[in-house]
C-alpha atoms as a PDB file:
ATOM      1  CA  MET A   1    -161.420  61.319 -69.341  1.00  0.00           C
ATOM      2  CA  ARG A   2    -159.267  64.001 -69.859  1.00  0.00           C
ATOM      3  CA  ILE A   3    -158.036  63.721 -73.966  1.00  0.00           C
ATOM      4  CA  LEU A   4    -154.665  65.521 -75.075  1.00  0.00           C
ATOM      5  CA  VAL A   5    -153.779  65.580 -78.981  1.00  0.00           C
ATOM      6  CA  VAL A   6    -150.038  66.739 -79.490  1.00  0.00           C
ATOM      7  CA  GLY A   7    -149.935  67.054 -82.810  1.00  0.00           C
ATOM      8  CA  ASN A   8    -153.622  69.758 -83.751  1.00  0.00           C
ATOM      9  CA  ARG A   9    -151.838  71.797 -86.484  1.00  0.00           C
ATOM     10  CA  GLY A  10    -150.810  68.347 -89.080  1.00  0.00           C
ATOM     11  CA  LEU A  11    -153.228  66.769 -91.032  1.00  0.00           C
ATOM     12  CA  VAL A  12    -153.818  64.058 -88.654  1.00  0.00           C
ATOM     13  CA  GLY A  13    -153.685  65.519 -85.160  1.00  0.00           C
ATOM     14  CA  ALA A  14    -156.146  68.146 -86.440  1.00  0.00           C
ATOM     15  CA  ARG A  15    -158.551  65.424 -87.263  1.00  0.00           C
ATOM     16  CA  LEU A  16    -158.373  63.973 -84.610  1.00  0.00           C
ATOM     17  CA  GLN A  17    -159.063  66.841 -82.027  1.00  0.00           C
ATOM     18  CA  GLU A  18    -162.163  67.940 -83.732  1.00  0.00           C
ATOM     19  CA  GLU A  19    -163.568  64.561 -84.032  1.00  0.00           C
ATOM     20  CA  LEU A  20    -162.849  63.876 -80.369  1.00  0.00           C
ATOM     21  CA  GLU A  21    -163.240  67.545 -79.080  1.00  0.00           C
ATOM     22  CA  CYS A  22    -160.199  67.717 -77.075  1.00  0.00           C
ATOM     23  CA  GLU A  23    -157.193  69.901 -76.511  1.00  0.00           C
ATOM     24  CA  GLY A  24    -154.500  69.487 -78.525  1.00  0.00           C
ATOM     25  CA  MET A  25    -151.332  71.348 -78.874  1.00  0.00           C
ATOM     26  CA  ASP A  26    -148.237  71.521 -81.096  1.00  0.00           C
ATOM     27  CA  GLU A  27    -144.882  72.083 -81.035  1.00  0.00           C
ATOM     28  CA  GLU A  28    -145.059  76.345 -80.983  1.00  0.00           C
ATOM     29  CA  ASP A  29    -147.422  75.781 -78.029  1.00  0.00           C
ATOM     30  CA  PHE A  30    -145.606  71.865 -76.074  1.00  0.00           C
ATOM     31  CA  ASN A  31    -146.368  71.891 -72.277  1.00  0.00           C
ATOM     32  CA  THR A  32    -145.023  69.369 -70.203  1.00  0.00           C
ATOM     33  CA  SER A  33    -148.033  69.776 -67.432  1.00  0.00           C
ATOM     34  CA  LEU A  34    -150.612  69.116 -70.259  1.00  0.00           C
ATOM     35  CA  LEU A  35    -149.157  66.302 -71.094  1.00  0.00           C
ATOM     36  CA  LEU A  36    -148.703  64.865 -66.592  1.00  0.00           C
ATOM     37  CA  GLU A  37    -153.004  65.976 -66.839  1.00  0.00           C
ATOM     38  CA  ALA A  38    -153.878  63.666 -69.369  1.00  0.00           C
ATOM     39  CA  ASP A  39    -155.590  60.298 -69.048  1.00  0.00           C
ATOM     40  CA  VAL A  40    -155.641  59.388 -72.986  1.00  0.00           C
ATOM     41  CA  VAL A  41    -151.989  60.948 -74.868  1.00  0.00           C
ATOM     42  CA  ILE A  42    -152.358  60.681 -78.546  1.00  0.00           C
ATOM     43  CA  SER A  43    -149.723  61.753 -80.541  1.00  0.00           C
ATOM     44  CA  CYS A  44    -149.212  62.622 -84.258  1.00  0.00           C
ATOM     45  CA  THR A  45    -145.906  64.731 -84.230  1.00  0.00           C
ATOM     46  CA  GLY A  46    -143.352  62.315 -86.148  1.00  0.00           C
ATOM     47  CA  GLN A  47    -141.000  63.522 -83.704  1.00  0.00           C
ATOM     48  CA  THR A  48    -139.041  60.263 -82.858  1.00  0.00           C
ATOM     49  CA  GLY A  49    -138.848  59.958 -79.397  1.00  0.00           C
ATOM     50  CA  LEU A  50    -140.720  63.165 -78.657  1.00  0.00           C
ATOM     51  CA  ILE A  51    -142.730  62.201 -75.589  1.00  0.00           C
ATOM     52  CA  LYS A  52    -140.523  60.766 -72.668  1.00  0.00           C
ATOM     53  CA  PRO A  53    -141.474  58.904 -69.746  1.00  0.00           C
ATOM     54  CA  GLU A  54    -141.729  61.870 -67.376  1.00  0.00           C
ATOM     55  CA  MET A  55    -143.605  63.567 -69.512  1.00  0.00           C
ATOM     56  CA  VAL A  56    -146.754  61.217 -68.419  1.00  0.00           C
ATOM     57  CA  LYS A  57    -148.410  60.153 -65.486  1.00  0.00           C
ATOM     58  CA  SER A  58    -148.842  56.861 -64.808  1.00  0.00           C
ATOM     59  CA  GLY A  59    -151.117  54.354 -66.347  1.00  0.00           C
ATOM     60  CA  VAL A  60    -151.321  56.797 -69.463  1.00  0.00           C
ATOM     61  CA  THR A  61    -153.185  54.881 -71.994  1.00  0.00           C
ATOM     62  CA  ALA A  62    -150.580  56.457 -74.547  1.00  0.00           C
ATOM     63  CA  ILE A  63    -151.584  55.977 -78.585  1.00  0.00           C
ATOM     64  CA  ASP A  64    -149.161  56.486 -81.311  1.00  0.00           C
ATOM     65  CA  VAL A  65    -149.888  57.941 -84.984  1.00  0.00           C
ATOM     66  CA  GLY A  66    -146.520  59.051 -85.120  1.00  0.00           C
ATOM     67  CA  TYR A  67    -145.280  58.568 -88.916  1.00  0.00           C
ATOM     68  CA  PRO A  68    -142.529  57.595 -89.825  1.00  0.00           C
ATOM     69  CA  GLY A  69    -141.480  56.911 -86.728  1.00  0.00           C
ATOM     70  CA  GLY A  70    -143.068  57.117 -83.132  1.00  0.00           C
ATOM     71  CA  ASP A  71    -143.075  59.909 -80.590  1.00  0.00           C
ATOM     72  CA  PHE A  72    -143.187  57.932 -78.165  1.00  0.00           C
ATOM     73  CA  ASP A  73    -139.391  57.293 -76.188  1.00  0.00           C
ATOM     74  CA  PRO A  74    -139.651  53.309 -76.469  1.00  0.00           C
ATOM     75  CA  SER A  75    -139.631  53.862 -71.319  1.00  0.00           C
ATOM     76  CA  THR A  76    -142.679  55.133 -71.696  1.00  0.00           C
ATOM     77  CA  ALA A  77    -144.465  52.107 -72.272  1.00  0.00           C
ATOM     78  CA  LEU A  78    -143.410  50.910 -69.181  1.00  0.00           C
ATOM     79  CA  LYS A  79    -144.617  54.001 -67.104  1.00  0.00           C
ATOM     80  CA  ALA A  80    -148.199  52.933 -69.405  1.00  0.00           C
ATOM     81  CA  GLY A  81    -148.400  50.550 -67.797  1.00  0.00           C
ATOM     82  CA  ASN A  82    -147.636  48.843 -71.593  1.00  0.00           C
ATOM     83  CA  ASN A  83    -151.522  48.358 -72.843  1.00  0.00           C
ATOM     84  CA  GLY A  84    -150.796  46.930 -75.708  1.00  0.00           C
ATOM     85  CA  PRO A  85    -149.589  47.314 -79.185  1.00  0.00           C
ATOM     86  CA  THR A  86    -151.081  50.344 -79.644  1.00  0.00           C
ATOM     87  CA  GLU A  87    -148.166  52.213 -80.995  1.00  0.00           C
ATOM     88  CA  GLN A  88    -146.912  49.454 -83.462  1.00  0.00           C
ATOM     89  CA  LEU A  89    -150.046  48.291 -84.748  1.00  0.00           C
ATOM     90  CA  LEU A  90    -150.701  52.455 -85.693  1.00  0.00           C
ATOM     91  CA  ASN A  91    -147.454  53.184 -86.747  1.00  0.00           C
ATOM     92  CA  ARG A  92    -147.668  49.946 -89.381  1.00  0.00           C
ATOM     93  CA  SER A  93    -150.914  51.155 -90.487  1.00  0.00           C
ATOM     94  CA  PRO A  94    -149.876  51.672 -94.557  1.00  0.00           C
ATOM     95  CA  ALA A  95    -151.896  54.131 -95.439  1.00  0.00           C
ATOM     96  CA  PRO A  96    -151.493  56.984 -92.100  1.00  0.00           C
ATOM     97  CA  ALA A  97    -153.204  60.665 -92.940  1.00  0.00           C
ATOM     98  CA  GLN A  98    -156.928  58.309 -94.399  1.00  0.00           C
ATOM     99  CA  ARG A  99    -156.918  55.695 -91.663  1.00  0.00           C
ATOM    100  CA  LYS A 100    -155.040  56.836 -88.679  1.00  0.00           C
ATOM    101  CA  PRO A 101    -157.224  59.556 -87.398  1.00  0.00           C
ATOM    102  CA  TYR A 102    -160.232  56.789 -87.367  1.00  0.00           C
ATOM    103  CA  GLU A 103    -157.762  53.770 -86.179  1.00  0.00           C
ATOM    104  CA  ALA A 104    -156.533  56.111 -82.632  1.00  0.00           C
ATOM    105  CA  ARG A 105    -161.467  57.411 -82.083  1.00  0.00           C
ATOM    106  CA  CYS A 106    -162.021  53.988 -81.811  1.00  0.00           C
ATOM    107  CA  LEU A 107    -159.535  52.683 -79.549  1.00  0.00           C
ATOM    108  CA  VAL A 108    -160.545  55.922 -77.352  1.00  0.00           C
ATOM    109  CA  HIS A 109    -164.343  55.151 -77.317  1.00  0.00           C
ATOM    110  CA  LEU A 110    -163.132  51.444 -76.636  1.00  0.00           C
ATOM    111  CA  GLU A 111    -161.142  52.857 -73.505  1.00  0.00           C
END
């Protein structure tokens, strides 16, 4: 399984990349070809609508921990096969910096 953290230089993304021992990227090295290869994309940039459907492969597991806005364009859920309300659950976390890395790590290990 290929996991990619988008926003790996921020507090949340850096911790996730370290915990999951996976690839990462940020705005300086944003690469859509890496997005297309990933089975799991965890995005934590806070840039609303950053990741579009054409940037991910069909069936991708998309975990959106962007704060305050969701990083995935809403139509990306259709391409991902609508893997449940993961984005909504994580975006409503009351303390994003403390809880989101742990929640996203648990979700990835459950897949």
